[in-house]
mmCIF file of C-alpha atoms in Angstrom:
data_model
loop_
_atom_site.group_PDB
_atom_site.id
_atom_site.type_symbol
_atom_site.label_atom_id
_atom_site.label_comp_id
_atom_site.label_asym_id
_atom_site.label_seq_id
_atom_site.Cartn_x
_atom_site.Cartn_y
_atom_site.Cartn_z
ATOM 1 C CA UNK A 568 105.456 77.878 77.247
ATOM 2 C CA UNK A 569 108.806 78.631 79.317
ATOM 3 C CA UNK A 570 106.289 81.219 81.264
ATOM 4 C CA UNK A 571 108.930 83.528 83.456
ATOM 5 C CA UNK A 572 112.420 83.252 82.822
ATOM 6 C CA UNK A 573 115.431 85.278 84.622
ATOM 7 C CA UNK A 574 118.810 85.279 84.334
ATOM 8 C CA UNK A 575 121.030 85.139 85.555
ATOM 9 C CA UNK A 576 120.144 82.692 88.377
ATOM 10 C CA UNK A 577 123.341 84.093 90.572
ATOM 11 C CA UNK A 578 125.469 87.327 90.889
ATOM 12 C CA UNK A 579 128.131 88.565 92.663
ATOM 13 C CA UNK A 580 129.373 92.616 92.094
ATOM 14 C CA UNK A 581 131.474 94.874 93.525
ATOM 15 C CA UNK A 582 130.136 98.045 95.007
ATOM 16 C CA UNK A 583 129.618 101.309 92.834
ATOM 17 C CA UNK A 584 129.362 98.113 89.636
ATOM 18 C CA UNK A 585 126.658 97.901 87.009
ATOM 19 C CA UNK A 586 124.302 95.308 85.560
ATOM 20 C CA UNK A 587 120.989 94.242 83.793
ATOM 21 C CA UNK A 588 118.777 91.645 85.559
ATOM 22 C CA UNK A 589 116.876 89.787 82.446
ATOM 23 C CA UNK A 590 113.634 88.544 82.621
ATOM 24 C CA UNK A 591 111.649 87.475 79.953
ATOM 25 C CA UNK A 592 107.908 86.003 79.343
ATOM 26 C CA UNK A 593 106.493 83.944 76.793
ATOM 27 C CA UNK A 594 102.439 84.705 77.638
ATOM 28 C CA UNK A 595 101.518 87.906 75.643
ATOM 29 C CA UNK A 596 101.080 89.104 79.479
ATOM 30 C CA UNK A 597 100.580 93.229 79.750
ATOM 31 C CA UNK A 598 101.887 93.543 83.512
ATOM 32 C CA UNK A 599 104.930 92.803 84.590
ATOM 33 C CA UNK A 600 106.532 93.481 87.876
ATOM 34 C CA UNK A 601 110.257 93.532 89.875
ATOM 35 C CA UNK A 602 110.065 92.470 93.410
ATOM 36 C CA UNK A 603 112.974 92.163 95.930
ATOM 37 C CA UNK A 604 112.928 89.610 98.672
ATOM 38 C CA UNK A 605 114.727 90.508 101.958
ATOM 39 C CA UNK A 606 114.542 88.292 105.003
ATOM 40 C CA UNK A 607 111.929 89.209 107.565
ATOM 41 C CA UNK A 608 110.780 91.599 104.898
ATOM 42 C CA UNK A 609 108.876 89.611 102.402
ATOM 43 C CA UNK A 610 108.700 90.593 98.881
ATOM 44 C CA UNK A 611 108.671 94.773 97.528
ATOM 45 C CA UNK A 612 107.894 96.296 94.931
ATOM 46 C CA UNK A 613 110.195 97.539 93.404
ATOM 47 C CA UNK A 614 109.099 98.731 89.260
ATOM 48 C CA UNK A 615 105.985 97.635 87.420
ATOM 49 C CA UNK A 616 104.709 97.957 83.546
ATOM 50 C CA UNK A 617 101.260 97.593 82.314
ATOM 51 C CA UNK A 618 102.072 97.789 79.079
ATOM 52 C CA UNK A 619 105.256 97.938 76.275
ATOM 53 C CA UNK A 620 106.010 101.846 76.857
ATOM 54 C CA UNK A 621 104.904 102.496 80.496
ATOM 55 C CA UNK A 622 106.637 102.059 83.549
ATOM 56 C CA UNK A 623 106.349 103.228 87.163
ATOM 57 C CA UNK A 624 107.713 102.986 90.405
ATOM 58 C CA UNK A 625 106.449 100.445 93.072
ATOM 59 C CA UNK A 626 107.571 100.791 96.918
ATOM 60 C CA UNK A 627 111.566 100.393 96.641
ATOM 61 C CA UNK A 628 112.750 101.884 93.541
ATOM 62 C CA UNK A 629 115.696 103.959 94.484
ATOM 63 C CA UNK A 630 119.107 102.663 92.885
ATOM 64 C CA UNK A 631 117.396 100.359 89.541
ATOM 65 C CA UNK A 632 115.688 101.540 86.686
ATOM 66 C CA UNK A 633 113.598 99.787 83.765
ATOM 67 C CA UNK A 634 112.504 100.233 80.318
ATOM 68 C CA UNK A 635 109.794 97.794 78.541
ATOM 69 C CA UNK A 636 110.222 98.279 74.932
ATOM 70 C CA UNK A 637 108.569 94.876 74.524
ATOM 71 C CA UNK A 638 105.813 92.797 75.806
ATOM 72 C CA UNK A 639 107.923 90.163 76.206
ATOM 73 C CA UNK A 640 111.004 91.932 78.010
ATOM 74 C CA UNK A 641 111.303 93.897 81.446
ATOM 75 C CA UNK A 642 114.518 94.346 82.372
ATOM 76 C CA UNK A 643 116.250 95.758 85.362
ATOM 77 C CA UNK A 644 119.233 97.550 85.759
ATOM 78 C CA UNK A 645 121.479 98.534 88.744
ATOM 79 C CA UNK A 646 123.451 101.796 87.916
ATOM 80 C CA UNK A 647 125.256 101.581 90.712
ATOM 81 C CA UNK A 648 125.469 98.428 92.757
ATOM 82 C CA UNK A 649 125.546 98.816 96.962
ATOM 83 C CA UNK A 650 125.678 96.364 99.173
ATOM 84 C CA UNK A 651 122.231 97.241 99.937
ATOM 85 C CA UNK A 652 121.082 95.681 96.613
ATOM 86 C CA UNK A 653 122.305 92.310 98.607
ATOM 87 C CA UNK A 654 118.860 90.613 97.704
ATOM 88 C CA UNK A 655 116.764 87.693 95.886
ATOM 89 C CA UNK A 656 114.883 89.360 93.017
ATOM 90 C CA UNK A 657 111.936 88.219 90.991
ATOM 91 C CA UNK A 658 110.120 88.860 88.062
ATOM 92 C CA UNK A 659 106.219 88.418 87.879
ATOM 93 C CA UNK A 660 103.612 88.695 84.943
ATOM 94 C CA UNK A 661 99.882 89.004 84.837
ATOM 95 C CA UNK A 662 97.634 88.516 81.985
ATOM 96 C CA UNK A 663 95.145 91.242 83.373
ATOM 97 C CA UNK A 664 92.467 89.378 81.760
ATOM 98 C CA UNK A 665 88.350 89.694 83.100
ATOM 99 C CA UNK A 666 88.691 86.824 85.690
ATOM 100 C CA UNK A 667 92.274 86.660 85.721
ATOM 101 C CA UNK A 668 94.381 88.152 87.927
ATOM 102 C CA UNK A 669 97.124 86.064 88.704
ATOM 103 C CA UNK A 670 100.495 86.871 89.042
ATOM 104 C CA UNK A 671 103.130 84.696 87.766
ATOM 105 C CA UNK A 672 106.571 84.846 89.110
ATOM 106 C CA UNK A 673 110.119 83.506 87.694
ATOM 107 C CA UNK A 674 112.567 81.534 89.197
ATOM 108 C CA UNK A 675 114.121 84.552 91.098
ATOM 109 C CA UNK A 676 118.091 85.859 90.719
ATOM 110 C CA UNK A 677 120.253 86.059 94.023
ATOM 111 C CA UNK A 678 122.253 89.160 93.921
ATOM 112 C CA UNK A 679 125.103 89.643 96.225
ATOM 113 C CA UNK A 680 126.512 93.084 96.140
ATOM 114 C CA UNK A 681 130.197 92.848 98.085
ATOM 115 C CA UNK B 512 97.783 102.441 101.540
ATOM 116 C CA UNK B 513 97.167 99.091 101.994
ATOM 117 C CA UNK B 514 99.297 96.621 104.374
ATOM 118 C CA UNK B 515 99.523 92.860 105.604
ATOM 119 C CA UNK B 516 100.203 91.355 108.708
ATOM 120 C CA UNK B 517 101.018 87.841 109.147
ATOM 121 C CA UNK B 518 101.345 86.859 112.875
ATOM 122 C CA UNK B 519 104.194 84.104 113.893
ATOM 123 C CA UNK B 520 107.197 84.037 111.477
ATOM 124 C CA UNK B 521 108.129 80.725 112.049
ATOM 125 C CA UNK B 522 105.084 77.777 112.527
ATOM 126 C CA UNK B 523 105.662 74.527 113.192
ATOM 127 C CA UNK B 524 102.661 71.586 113.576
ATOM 128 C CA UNK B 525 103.185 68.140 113.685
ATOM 129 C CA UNK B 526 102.348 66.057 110.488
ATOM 130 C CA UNK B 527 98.183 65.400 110.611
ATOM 131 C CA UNK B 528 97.607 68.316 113.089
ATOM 132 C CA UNK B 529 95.626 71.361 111.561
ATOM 133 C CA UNK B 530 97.998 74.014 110.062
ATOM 134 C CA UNK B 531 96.308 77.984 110.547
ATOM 135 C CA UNK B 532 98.440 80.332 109.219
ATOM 136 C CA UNK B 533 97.338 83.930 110.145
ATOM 137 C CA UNK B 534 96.717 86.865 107.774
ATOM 138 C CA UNK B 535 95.408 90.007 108.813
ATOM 139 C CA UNK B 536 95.122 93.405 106.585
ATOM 140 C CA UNK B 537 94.539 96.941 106.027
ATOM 141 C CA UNK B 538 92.849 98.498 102.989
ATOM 142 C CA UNK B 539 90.644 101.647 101.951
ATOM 143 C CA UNK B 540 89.295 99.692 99.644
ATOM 144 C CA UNK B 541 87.819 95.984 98.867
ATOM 145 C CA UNK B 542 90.696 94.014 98.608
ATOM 146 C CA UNK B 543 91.899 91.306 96.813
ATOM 147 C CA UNK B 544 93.606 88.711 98.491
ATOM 148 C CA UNK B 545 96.452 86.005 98.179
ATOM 149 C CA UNK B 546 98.347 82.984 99.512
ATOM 150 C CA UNK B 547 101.640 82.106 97.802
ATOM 151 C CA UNK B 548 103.676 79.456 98.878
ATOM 152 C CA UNK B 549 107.634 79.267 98.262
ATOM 153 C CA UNK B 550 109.329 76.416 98.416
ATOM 154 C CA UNK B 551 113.709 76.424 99.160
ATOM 155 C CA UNK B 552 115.452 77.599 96.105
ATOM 156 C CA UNK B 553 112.238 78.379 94.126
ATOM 157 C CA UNK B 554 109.384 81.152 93.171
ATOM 158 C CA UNK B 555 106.466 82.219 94.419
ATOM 159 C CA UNK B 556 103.694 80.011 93.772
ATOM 160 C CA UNK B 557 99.835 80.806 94.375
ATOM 161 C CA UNK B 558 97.941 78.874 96.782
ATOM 162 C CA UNK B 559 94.388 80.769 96.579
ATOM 163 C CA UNK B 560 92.628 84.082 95.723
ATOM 164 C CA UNK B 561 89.924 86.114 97.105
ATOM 165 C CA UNK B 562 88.559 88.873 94.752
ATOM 166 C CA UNK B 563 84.620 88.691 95.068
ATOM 167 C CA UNK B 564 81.656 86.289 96.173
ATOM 168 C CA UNK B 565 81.773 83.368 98.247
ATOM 169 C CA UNK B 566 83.951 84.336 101.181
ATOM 170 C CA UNK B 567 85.398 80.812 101.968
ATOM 171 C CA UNK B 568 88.299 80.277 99.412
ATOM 172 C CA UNK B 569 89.363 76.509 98.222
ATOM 173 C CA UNK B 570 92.927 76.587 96.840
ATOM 174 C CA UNK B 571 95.391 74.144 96.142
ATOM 175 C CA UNK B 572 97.016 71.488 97.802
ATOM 176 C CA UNK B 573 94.109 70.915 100.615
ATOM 177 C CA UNK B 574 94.304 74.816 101.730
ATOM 178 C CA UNK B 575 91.796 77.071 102.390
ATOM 179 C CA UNK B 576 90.883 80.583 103.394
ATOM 180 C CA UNK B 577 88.203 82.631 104.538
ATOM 181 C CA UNK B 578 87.950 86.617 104.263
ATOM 182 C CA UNK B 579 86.318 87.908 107.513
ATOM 183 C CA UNK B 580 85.872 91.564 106.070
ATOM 184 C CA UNK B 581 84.715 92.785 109.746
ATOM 185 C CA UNK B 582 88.116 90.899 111.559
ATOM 186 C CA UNK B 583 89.969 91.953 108.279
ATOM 187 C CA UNK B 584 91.072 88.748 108.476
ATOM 188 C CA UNK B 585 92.348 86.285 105.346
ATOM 189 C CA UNK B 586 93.300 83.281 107.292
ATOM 190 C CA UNK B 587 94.731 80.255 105.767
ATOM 191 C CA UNK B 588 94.051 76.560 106.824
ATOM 192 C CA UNK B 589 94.586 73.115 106.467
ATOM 193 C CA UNK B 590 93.077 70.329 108.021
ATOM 194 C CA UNK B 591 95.652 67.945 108.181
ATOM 195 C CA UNK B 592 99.315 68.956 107.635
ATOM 196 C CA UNK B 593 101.503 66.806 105.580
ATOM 197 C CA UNK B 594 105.616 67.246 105.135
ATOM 198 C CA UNK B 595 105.032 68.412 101.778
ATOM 199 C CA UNK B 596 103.360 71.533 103.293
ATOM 200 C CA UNK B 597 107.111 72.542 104.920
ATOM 201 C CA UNK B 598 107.592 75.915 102.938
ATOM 202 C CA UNK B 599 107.211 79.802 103.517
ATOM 203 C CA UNK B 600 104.206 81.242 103.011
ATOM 204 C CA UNK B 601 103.130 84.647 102.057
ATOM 205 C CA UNK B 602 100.135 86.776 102.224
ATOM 206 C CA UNK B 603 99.474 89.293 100.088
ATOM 207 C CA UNK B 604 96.700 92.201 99.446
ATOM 208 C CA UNK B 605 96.515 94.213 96.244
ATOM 209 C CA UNK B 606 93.800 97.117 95.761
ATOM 210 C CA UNK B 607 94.486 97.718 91.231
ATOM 211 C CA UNK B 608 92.354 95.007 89.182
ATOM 212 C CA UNK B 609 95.472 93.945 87.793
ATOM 213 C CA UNK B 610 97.541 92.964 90.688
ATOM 214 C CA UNK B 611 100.751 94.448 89.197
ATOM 215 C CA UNK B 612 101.099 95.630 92.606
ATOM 216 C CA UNK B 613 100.777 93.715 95.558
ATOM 217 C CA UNK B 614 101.730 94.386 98.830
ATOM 218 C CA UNK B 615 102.896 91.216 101.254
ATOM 219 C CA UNK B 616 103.578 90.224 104.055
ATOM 220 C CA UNK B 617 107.041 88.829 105.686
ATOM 221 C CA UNK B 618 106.334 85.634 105.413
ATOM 222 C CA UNK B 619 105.277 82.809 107.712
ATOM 223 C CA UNK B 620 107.969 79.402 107.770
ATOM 224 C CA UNK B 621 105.778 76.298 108.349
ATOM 225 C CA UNK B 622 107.701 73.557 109.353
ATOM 226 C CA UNK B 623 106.363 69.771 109.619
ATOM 227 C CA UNK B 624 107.294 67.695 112.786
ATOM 228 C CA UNK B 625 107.583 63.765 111.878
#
């Protein structure tokens, strides 16, 4: 198993630009999460999914928006890029299996909005 | 709402000496609790859990925790602190069986003296 990928691994965009952050899983997990990393901040929530068809919003999730139209799939998209969006994100899975509850996180994209 | 505090941003111990790493939280609700450990460049790794049962947590890597549910306390420790151990380390709390969501703290840098 690859387990969490996300790509790209670097970006840089211009203010008011837009783009899809990819991240994939090869589990069969049902939960899968965005998280942004800001220093001094640790890591927010920004989307989550339990499930291919259902979405909904975690602590930060003003400016990106997400779809799940596959287990496997949970992308993120910027409309609208602002230098605000300056950030490390990463992807995370979870089986949500009886006894399981682990949270598995990708490699992480570093987004610099200029 | 629940929320984590980890006290001291920035550790450092020398190599042998005990490493404590401080976690404190808020929660309505039983809690379930994390470690993760991130090393430069890379994810978010998990270092222990604490859902139910025995309140003294063995994870990986020679760490361990134990919830104190009347301090509200998930502190992490290690006896002896080797260079390998230099990373940032994050506690988190979650309250939904699934722990799509977790909330974390900012982050504690442990750094290694020779």
């Amino acid at each position: 198993n690859a387990g969490v990928t996300q790509t790209p691994k670097f970006q840089v965009l211009k203010t008011g630009q837009s783009m899809t952050l990819q991240c994939a899983q090869d589990m069969n997990h049902e939960y899968m999460s965005w998280y942004r990393q800001d220093p001094g901040m640790g890591l927010r929530l920004i989307h989550y999914s339990v499930g291919a068809g259902i979405t909904d919003q975690g602590e930060v999730p003003n400016g990106y928006n997400v779809s799940r139209s596959t287990t496997e799939d949970f992308p993120l998209r910027l409309l609208s890029a602002a230098p605000s969006q300056t950030s490390v994100y990463f992807c995370a899975s979870n089986p949500r299996l009886a006894g399981v509850d682990t949270q598995y996180f990708g490699p992480g994209t570093r987004l610099t909005v200029l | 709402a629940q929320s984590v505090t980890q006290l001291g941003s920035h550790v450092s111990v020398s190599e042998g000496a005990l490493v404590l790493l401080r976690c404190n939280y808020s929660s309505s609700v039983p809690p379930y609790l994390f470690w993760y450990v991130q090393y430069p460049n890379q994810g978010l790794q998990l270092l222990l859990k604490y859902t139910t049962g025995a309140t003294l947590v063995k994870g990986i890597n020679g760490f361990e925790a134990e919830f104190k549910k009347s301090e509200t306390s998930f502190h992490l420790t290690k006896p002896s602190a080797h260079m390998s151990d230099a990373a940032e380390y994050f506690c988190a709390v979650s309250i939904s069986f699934g722990n799509e969501k977790l909330t974390f703290g900012t982050g504690t840098r442990l750094t290694i003296i020779p």
